[in-house]
Short mmCIF file of C-alpha atoms in Angstrom, two decimals:
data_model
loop_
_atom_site.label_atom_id
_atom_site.label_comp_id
_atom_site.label_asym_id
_atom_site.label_seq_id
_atom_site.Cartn_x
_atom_site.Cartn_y
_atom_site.Cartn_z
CA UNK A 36 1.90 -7.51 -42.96
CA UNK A 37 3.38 -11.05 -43.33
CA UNK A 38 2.15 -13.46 -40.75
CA UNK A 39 3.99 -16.25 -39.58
CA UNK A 40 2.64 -19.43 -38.18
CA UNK A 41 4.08 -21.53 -35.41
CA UNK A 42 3.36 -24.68 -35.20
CA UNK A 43 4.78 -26.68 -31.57
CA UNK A 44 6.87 -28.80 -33.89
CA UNK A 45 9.17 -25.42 -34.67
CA UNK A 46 8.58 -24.06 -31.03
CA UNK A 47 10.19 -27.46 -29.83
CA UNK A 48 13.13 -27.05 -32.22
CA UNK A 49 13.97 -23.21 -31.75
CA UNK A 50 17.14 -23.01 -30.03
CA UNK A 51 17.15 -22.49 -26.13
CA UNK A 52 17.43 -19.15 -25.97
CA UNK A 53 15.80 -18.30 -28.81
CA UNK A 54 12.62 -20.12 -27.31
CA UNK A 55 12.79 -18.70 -24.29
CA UNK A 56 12.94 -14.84 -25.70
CA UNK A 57 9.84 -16.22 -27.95
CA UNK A 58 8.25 -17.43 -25.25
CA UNK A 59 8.25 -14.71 -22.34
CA UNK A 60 7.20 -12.54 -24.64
CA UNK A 61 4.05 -13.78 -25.47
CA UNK A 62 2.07 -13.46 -22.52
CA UNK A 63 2.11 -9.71 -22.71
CA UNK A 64 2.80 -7.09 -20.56
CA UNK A 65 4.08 -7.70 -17.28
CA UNK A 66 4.35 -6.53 -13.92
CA UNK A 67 7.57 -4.95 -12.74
CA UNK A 68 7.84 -5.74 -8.67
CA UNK A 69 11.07 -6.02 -6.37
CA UNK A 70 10.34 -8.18 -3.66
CA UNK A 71 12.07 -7.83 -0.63
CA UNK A 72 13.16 -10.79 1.92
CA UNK A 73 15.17 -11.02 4.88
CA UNK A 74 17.49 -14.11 6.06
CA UNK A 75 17.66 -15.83 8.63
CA UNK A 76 20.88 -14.59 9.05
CA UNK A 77 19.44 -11.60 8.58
CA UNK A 78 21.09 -10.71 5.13
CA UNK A 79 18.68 -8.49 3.19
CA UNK A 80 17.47 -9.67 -0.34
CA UNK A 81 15.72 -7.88 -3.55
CA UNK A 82 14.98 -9.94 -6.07
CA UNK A 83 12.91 -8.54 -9.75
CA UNK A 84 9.80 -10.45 -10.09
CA UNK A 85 7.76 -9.90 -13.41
CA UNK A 86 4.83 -13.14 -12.27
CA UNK A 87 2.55 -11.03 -10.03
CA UNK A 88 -1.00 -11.80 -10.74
CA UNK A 89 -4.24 -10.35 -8.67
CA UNK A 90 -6.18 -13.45 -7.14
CA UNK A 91 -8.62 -11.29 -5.14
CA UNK A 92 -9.61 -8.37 -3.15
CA UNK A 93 -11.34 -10.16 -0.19
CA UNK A 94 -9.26 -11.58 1.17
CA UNK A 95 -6.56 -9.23 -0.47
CA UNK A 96 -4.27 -12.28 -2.51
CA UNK A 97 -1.50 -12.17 -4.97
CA UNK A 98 -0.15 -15.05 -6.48
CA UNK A 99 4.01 -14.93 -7.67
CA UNK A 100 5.42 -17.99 -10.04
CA UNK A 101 8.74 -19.06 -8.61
CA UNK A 102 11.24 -21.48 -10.59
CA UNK A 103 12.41 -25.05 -9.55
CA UNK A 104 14.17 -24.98 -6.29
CA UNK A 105 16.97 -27.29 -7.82
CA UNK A 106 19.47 -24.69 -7.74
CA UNK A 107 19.39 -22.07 -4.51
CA UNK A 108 16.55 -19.51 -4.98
CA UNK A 109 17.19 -16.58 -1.83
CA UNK A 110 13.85 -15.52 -1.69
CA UNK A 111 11.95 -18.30 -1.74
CA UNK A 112 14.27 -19.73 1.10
CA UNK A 113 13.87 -16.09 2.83
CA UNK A 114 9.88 -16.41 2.18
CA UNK A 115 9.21 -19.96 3.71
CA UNK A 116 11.73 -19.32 6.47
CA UNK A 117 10.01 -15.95 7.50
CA UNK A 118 6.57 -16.26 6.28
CA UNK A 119 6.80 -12.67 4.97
CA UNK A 120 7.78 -10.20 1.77
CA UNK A 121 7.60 -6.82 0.24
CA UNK A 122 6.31 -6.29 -2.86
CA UNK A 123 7.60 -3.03 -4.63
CA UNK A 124 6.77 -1.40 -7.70
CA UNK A 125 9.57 -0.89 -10.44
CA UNK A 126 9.19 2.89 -11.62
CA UNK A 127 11.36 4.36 -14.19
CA UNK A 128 13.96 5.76 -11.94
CA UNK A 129 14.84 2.34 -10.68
CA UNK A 130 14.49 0.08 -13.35
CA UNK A 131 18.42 -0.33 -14.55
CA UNK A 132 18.52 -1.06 -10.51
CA UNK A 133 15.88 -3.24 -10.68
CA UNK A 134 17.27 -5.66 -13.73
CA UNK A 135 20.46 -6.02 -11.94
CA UNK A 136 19.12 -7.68 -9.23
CA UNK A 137 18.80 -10.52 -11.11
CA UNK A 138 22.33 -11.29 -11.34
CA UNK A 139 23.97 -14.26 -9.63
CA UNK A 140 25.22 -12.64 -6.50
CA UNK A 141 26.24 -15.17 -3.17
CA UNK A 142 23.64 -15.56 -0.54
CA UNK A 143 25.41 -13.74 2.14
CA UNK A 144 25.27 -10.48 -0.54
CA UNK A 145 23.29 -8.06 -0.72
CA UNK A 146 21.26 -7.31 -3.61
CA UNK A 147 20.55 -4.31 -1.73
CA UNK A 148 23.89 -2.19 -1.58
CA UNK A 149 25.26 -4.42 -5.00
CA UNK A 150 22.44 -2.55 -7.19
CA UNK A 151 21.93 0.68 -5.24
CA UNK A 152 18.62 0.00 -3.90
CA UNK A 153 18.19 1.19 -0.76
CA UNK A 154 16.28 -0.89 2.41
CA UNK A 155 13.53 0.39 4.29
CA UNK A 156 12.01 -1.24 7.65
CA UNK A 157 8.26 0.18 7.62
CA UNK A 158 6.19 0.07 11.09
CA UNK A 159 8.57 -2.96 12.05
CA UNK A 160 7.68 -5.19 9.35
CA UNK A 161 10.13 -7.99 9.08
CA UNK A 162 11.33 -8.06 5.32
CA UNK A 163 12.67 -4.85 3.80
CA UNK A 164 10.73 -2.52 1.74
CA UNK A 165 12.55 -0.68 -1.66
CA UNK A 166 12.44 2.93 -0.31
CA UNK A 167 13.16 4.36 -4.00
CA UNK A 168 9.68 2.78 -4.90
CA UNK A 169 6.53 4.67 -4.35
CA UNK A 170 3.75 1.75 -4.15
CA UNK A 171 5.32 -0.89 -1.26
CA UNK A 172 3.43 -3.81 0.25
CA UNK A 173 3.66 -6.29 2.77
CA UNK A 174 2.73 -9.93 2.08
CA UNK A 175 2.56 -12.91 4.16
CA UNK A 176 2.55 -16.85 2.56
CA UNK A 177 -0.58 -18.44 2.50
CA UNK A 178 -0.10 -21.16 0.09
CA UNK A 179 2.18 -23.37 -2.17
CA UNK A 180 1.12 -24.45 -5.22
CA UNK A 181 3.13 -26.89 -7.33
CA UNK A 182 2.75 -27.12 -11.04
CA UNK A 183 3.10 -30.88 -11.71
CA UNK A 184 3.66 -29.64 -15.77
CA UNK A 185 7.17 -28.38 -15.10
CA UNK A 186 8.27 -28.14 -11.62
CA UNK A 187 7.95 -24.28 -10.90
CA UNK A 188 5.62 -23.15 -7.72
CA UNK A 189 3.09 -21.07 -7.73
CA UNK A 190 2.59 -18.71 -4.28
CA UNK A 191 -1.01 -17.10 -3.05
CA UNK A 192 0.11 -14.50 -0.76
CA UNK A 193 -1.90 -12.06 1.50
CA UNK A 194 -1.42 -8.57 1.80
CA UNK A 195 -0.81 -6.87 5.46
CA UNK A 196 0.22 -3.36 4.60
CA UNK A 197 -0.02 -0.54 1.40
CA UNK A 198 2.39 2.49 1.58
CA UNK A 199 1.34 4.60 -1.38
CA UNK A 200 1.11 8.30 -2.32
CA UNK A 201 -2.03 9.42 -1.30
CA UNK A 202 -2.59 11.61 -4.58
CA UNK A 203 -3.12 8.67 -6.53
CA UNK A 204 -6.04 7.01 -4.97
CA UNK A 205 -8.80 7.94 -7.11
CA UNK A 206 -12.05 8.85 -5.40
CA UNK A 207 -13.49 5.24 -6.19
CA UNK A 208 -10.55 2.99 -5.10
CA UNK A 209 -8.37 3.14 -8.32
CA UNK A 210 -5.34 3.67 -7.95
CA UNK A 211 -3.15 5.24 -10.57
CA UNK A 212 0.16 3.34 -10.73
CA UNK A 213 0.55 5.39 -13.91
CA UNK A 214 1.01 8.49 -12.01
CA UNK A 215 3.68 7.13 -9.55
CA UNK A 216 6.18 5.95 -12.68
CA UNK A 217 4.92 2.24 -12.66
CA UNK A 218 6.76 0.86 -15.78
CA UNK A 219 5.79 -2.80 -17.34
CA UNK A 220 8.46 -5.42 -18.81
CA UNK A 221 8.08 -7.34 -21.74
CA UNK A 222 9.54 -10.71 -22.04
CA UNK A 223 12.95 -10.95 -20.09
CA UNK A 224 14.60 -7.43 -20.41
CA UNK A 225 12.47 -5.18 -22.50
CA UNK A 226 10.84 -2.06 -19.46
CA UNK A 227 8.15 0.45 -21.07
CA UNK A 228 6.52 3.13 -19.42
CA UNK A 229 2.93 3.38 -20.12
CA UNK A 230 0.07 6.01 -21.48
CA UNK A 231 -3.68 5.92 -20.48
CA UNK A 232 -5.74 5.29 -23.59
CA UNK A 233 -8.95 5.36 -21.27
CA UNK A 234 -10.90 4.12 -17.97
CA UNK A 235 -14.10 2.45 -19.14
CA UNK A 236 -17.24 2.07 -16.72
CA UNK A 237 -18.35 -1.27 -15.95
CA UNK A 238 -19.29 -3.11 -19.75
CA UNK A 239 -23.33 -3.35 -20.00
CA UNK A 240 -24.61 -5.58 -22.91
CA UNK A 241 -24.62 -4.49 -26.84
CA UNK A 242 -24.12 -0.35 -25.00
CA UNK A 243 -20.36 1.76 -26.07
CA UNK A 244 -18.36 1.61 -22.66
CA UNK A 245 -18.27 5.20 -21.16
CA UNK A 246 -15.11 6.86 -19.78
CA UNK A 247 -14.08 7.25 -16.21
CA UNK A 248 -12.35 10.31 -14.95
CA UNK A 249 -8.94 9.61 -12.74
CA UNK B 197 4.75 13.44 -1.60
CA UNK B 198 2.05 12.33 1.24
CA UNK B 199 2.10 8.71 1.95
CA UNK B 200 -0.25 6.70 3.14
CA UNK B 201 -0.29 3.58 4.96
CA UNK B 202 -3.01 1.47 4.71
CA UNK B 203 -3.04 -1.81 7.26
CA UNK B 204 -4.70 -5.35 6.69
CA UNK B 205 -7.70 -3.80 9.22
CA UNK B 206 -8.33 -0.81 6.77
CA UNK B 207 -7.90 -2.75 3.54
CA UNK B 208 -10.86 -5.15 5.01
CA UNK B 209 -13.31 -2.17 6.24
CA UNK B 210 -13.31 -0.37 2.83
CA UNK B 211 -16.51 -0.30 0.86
CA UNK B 212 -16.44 -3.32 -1.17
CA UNK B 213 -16.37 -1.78 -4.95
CA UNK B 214 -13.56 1.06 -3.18
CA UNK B 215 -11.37 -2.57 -2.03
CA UNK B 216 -11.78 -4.45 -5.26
CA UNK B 217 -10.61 -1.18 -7.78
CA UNK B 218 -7.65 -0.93 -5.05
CA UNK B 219 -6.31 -4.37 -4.88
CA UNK B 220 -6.79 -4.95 -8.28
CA UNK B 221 -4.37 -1.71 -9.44
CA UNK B 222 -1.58 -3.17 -6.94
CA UNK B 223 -0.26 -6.05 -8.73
CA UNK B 224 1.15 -3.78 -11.26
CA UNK B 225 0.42 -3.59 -15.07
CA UNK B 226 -1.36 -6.53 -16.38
CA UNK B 227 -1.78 -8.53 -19.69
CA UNK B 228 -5.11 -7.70 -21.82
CA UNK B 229 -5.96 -11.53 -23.74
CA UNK B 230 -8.84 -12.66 -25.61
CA UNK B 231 -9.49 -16.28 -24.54
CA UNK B 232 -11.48 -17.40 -27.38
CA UNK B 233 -13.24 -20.87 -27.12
CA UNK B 234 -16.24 -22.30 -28.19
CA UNK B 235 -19.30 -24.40 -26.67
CA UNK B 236 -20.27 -27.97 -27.00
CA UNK B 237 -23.71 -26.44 -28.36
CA UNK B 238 -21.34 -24.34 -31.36
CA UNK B 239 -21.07 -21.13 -29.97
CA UNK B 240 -18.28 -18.91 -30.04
CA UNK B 241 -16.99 -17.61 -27.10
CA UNK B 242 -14.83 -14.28 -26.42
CA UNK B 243 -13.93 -13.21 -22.70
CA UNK B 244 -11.51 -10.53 -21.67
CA UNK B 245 -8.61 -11.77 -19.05
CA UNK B 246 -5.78 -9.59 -17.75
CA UNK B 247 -4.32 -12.86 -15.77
CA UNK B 248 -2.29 -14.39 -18.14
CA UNK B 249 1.17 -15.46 -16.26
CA UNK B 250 4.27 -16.69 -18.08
CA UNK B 251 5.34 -20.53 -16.18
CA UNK B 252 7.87 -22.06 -18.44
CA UNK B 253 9.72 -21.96 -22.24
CA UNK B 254 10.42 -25.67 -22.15
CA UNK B 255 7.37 -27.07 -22.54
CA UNK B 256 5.47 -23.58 -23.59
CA UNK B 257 3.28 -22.58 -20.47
CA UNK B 258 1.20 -20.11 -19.15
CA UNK B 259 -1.17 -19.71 -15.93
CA UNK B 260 -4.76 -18.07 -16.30
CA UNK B 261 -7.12 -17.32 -13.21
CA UNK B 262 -10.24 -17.90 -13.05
CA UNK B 263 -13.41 -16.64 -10.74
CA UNK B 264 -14.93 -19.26 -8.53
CA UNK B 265 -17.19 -21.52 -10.57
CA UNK B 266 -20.12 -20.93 -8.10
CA UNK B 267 -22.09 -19.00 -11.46
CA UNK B 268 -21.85 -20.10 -14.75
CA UNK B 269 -18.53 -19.12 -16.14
CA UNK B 270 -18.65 -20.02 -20.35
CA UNK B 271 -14.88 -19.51 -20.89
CA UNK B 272 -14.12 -22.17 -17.87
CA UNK B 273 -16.97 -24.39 -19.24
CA UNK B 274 -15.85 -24.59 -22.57
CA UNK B 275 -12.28 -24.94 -21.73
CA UNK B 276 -12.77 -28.10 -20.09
CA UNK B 277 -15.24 -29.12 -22.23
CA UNK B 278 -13.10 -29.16 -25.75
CA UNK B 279 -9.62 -29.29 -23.56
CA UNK B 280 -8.59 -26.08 -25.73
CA UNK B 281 -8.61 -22.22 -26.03
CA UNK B 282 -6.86 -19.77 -28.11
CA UNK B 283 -5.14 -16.27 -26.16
CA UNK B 284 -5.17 -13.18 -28.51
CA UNK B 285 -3.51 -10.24 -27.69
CA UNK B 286 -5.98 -7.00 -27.36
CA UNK B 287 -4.11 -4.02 -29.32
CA UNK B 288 -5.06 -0.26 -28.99
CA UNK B 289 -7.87 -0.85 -32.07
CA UNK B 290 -9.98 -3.24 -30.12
CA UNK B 291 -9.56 -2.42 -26.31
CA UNK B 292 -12.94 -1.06 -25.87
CA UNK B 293 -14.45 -4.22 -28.13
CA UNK B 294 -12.79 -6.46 -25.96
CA UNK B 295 -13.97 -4.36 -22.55
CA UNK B 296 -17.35 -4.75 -23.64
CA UNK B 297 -16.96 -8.91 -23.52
CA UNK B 298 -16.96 -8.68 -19.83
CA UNK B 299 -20.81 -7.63 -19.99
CA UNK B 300 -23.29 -10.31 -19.09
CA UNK B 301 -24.68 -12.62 -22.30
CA UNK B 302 -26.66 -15.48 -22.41
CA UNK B 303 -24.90 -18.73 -23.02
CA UNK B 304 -26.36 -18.92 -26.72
CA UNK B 305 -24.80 -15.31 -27.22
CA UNK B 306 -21.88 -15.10 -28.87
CA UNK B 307 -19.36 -11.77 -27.67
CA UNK B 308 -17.87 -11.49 -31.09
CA UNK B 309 -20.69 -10.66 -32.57
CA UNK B 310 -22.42 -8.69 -29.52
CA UNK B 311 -18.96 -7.21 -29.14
CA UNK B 312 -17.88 -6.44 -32.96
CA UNK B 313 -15.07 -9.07 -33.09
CA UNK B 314 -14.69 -11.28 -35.96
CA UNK B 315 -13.80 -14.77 -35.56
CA UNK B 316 -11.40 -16.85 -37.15
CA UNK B 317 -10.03 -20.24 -37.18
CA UNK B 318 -6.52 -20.72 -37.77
CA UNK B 319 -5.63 -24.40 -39.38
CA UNK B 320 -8.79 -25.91 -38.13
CA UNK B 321 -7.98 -25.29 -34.15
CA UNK B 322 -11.45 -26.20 -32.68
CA UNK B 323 -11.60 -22.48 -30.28
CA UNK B 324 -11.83 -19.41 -32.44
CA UNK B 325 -9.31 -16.98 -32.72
CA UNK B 326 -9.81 -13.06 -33.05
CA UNK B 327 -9.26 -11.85 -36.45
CA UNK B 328 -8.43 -8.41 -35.27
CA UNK B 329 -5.62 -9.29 -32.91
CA UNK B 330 -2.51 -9.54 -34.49
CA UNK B 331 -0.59 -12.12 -32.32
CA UNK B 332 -2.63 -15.03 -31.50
CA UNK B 333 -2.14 -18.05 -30.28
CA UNK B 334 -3.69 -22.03 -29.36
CA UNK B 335 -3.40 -23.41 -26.25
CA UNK B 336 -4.32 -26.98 -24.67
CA UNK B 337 -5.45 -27.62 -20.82
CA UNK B 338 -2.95 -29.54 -18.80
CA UNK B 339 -3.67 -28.83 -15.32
CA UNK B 340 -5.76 -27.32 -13.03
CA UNK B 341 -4.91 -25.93 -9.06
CA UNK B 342 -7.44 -24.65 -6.87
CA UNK B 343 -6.49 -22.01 -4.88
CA UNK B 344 -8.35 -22.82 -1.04
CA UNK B 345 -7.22 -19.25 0.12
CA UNK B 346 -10.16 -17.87 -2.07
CA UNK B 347 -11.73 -20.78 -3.60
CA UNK B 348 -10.14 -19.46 -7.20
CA UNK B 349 -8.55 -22.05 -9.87
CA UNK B 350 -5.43 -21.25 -11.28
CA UNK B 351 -5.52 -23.39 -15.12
CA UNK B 352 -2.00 -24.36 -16.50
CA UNK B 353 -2.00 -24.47 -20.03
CA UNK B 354 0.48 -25.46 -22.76
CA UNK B 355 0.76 -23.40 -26.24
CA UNK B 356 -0.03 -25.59 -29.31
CA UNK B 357 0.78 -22.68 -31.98
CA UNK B 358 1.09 -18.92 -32.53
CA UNK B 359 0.32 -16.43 -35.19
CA UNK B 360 2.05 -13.49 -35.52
CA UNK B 361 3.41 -10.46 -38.19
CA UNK B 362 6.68 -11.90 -38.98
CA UNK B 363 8.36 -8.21 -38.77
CA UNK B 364 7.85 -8.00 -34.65
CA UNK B 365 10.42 -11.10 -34.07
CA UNK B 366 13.44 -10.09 -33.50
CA UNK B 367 16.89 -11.85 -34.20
CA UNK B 368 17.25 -13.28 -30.82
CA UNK B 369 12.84 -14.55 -30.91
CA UNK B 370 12.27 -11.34 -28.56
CA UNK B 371 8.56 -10.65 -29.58
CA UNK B 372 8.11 -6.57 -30.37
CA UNK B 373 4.15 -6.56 -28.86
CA UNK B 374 4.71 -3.00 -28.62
CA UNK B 375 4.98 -2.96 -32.40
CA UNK B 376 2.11 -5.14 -32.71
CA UNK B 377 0.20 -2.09 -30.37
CA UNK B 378 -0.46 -4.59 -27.86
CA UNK B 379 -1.65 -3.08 -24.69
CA UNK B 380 -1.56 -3.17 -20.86
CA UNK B 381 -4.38 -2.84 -17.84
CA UNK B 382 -3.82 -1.39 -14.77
CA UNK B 383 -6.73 -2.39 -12.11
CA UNK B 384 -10.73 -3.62 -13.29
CA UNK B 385 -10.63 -1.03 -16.65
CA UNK B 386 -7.68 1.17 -17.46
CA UNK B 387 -6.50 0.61 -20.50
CA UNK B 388 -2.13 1.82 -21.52
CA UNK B 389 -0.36 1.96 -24.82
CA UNK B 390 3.38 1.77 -24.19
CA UNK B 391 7.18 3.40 -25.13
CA UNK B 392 9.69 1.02 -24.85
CA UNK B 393 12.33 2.93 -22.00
CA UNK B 394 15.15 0.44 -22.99
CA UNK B 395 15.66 -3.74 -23.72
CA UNK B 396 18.81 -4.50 -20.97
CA UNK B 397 20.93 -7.37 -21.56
CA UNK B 398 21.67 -10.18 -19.16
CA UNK B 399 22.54 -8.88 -15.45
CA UNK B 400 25.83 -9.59 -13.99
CA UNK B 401 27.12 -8.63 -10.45
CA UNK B 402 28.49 -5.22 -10.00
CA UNK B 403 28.28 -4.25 -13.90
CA UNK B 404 25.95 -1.67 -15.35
CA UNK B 405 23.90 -3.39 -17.64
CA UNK B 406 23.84 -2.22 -21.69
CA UNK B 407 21.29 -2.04 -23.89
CA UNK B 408 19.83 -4.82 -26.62
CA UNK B 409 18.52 -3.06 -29.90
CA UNK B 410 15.29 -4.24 -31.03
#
């Protein structure tokens, strides 16, 4: 297969968009989440989120990229003004839904009823939850980061609350987002389902990795 | 289905291996990279990372996490060390080679070899790639954020070149990594191949959004 080399001169000169398809792309897969605000005015917000990254189990802490707050962003406005978000998985039933809510819609509309995503209030928690998802999660802010190197933000946020199926918890703690329609997204716009090549038990020097049962 | 709600008490009295296979599924599907790098003394380095986090086209960025430096950590070491890594995407031929780099090696070890990955350098780039990925790419430190929450560092890093099969671009520099059988992780060690559900085209309000060929 022909390989092509990049070097940063020709990744500086590729057009805009061009670069930017190249670009998100190359990361690799991604994680597919809706996260759900609230206004202060008390206008529900979803908002497609592909930046989720695992910072730790104890204490429980994502971390979410968020771009330059030179033009209005809703839900990081909803996030600092409340504290609080839902974090929803994108399954395959939802994710047509799911790209629309990134759109430019007006602050005081809902990404909600304008996609047909539908808001759920669970045990009281402030920000809405996606009800059509099946793994939801409540977050609260815990930090601001900001990347000097281009401006965006980078948030560590702890978890409060899971709602899950209960038939995908495996027996050790796994949980099989597989098995509740999880998808991934590569670069911008491309959404892929997934198949389990394997589980592997915990890597032991110069020893073949062993398979784990879900 | 039954659902299950789990709150910020229960999350912190599960066992500690249950909590850290449960947190780490809930972020959604993850990247599987090779961070390649090598040591002051020579050595080549290969470590497994499913953290890699798209921050910006324009310049070329990505975020990686990494563990507290509290033990000896050679990918961290090395990266600040020579200032440079490469990121090499694991495909469905390798992912139990590059499981097996998250065993514990000496220092003087190298994981390509304990691991059956070749290394190669690409243009005289001081970090060794991985011959058997097929997109591949060099990258150069530029910042570095601890994260006080959990005393992890989140490394900002900007992309000095890629490598890749010239067939898997696509007219608008999309990059086809499910052609180039790149893979996902979902939680510590489950490994996904993909299928593509559709590529969407740019969102706007109230409009049901068509499909991009690939």
């Amino acid at each position: 297969m022909a390989e092509r080399y990049v070097d940063q001169a020709s990744l500086e000169n590729f057009d805009h968009r061009y670069r930017v398809n190249f670009i998100n792309a190359l990361s690799g897969f991604k994680s597919a989440n809706l996260i759900g605000t609230k206004s202060e005015a008390g206008i529900n917000n979803v908002a497609l989120f592909s930046s989720a990254v695992h910072l730790g189990a104890s204490p429980s802490l994502m971390g979410f990229v968020f771009r330059p707050d030179s033009v209005p962003r809703d839900t990081l406005t909803n996030i600092r003004s409340s504290g609080v978000f839902t974090v929803n998985h994108v399954n395959h039933n939802i994710f047509k839904q799911a790209h629309l809510t990134s759109a430019r819609y007006q602050a005081d509309e809902s990404e909600f009823e304008a996609c047909g995503l539908e808001p759920e209030f669970i045990h009281d928690f402030f920000a809405p939850a996606v009800a059509q998802s099946q793994i939801k999660m409540g977050f609260e802010l815990v930090e601001e980061l900001p990347i000097k190197a281009n401006g965006t933000i980078f948030i560590v946020a702890q978890m409060l609350w899971v709602m899950l199926p209960e038939t995908i918890i495996a027996d050790d703690g796994y949980v099989d987002i597989e098995a509740a329609d999880t998808i991934a997204v590569s670069g911008l716009d491309s959404y892929h389902d997934s198949q389990r090549l394997d589980r592997l038990a915990y890597a032991k020097p110069f020893t073949a990795p062993s398979s784990i049962k879900v």
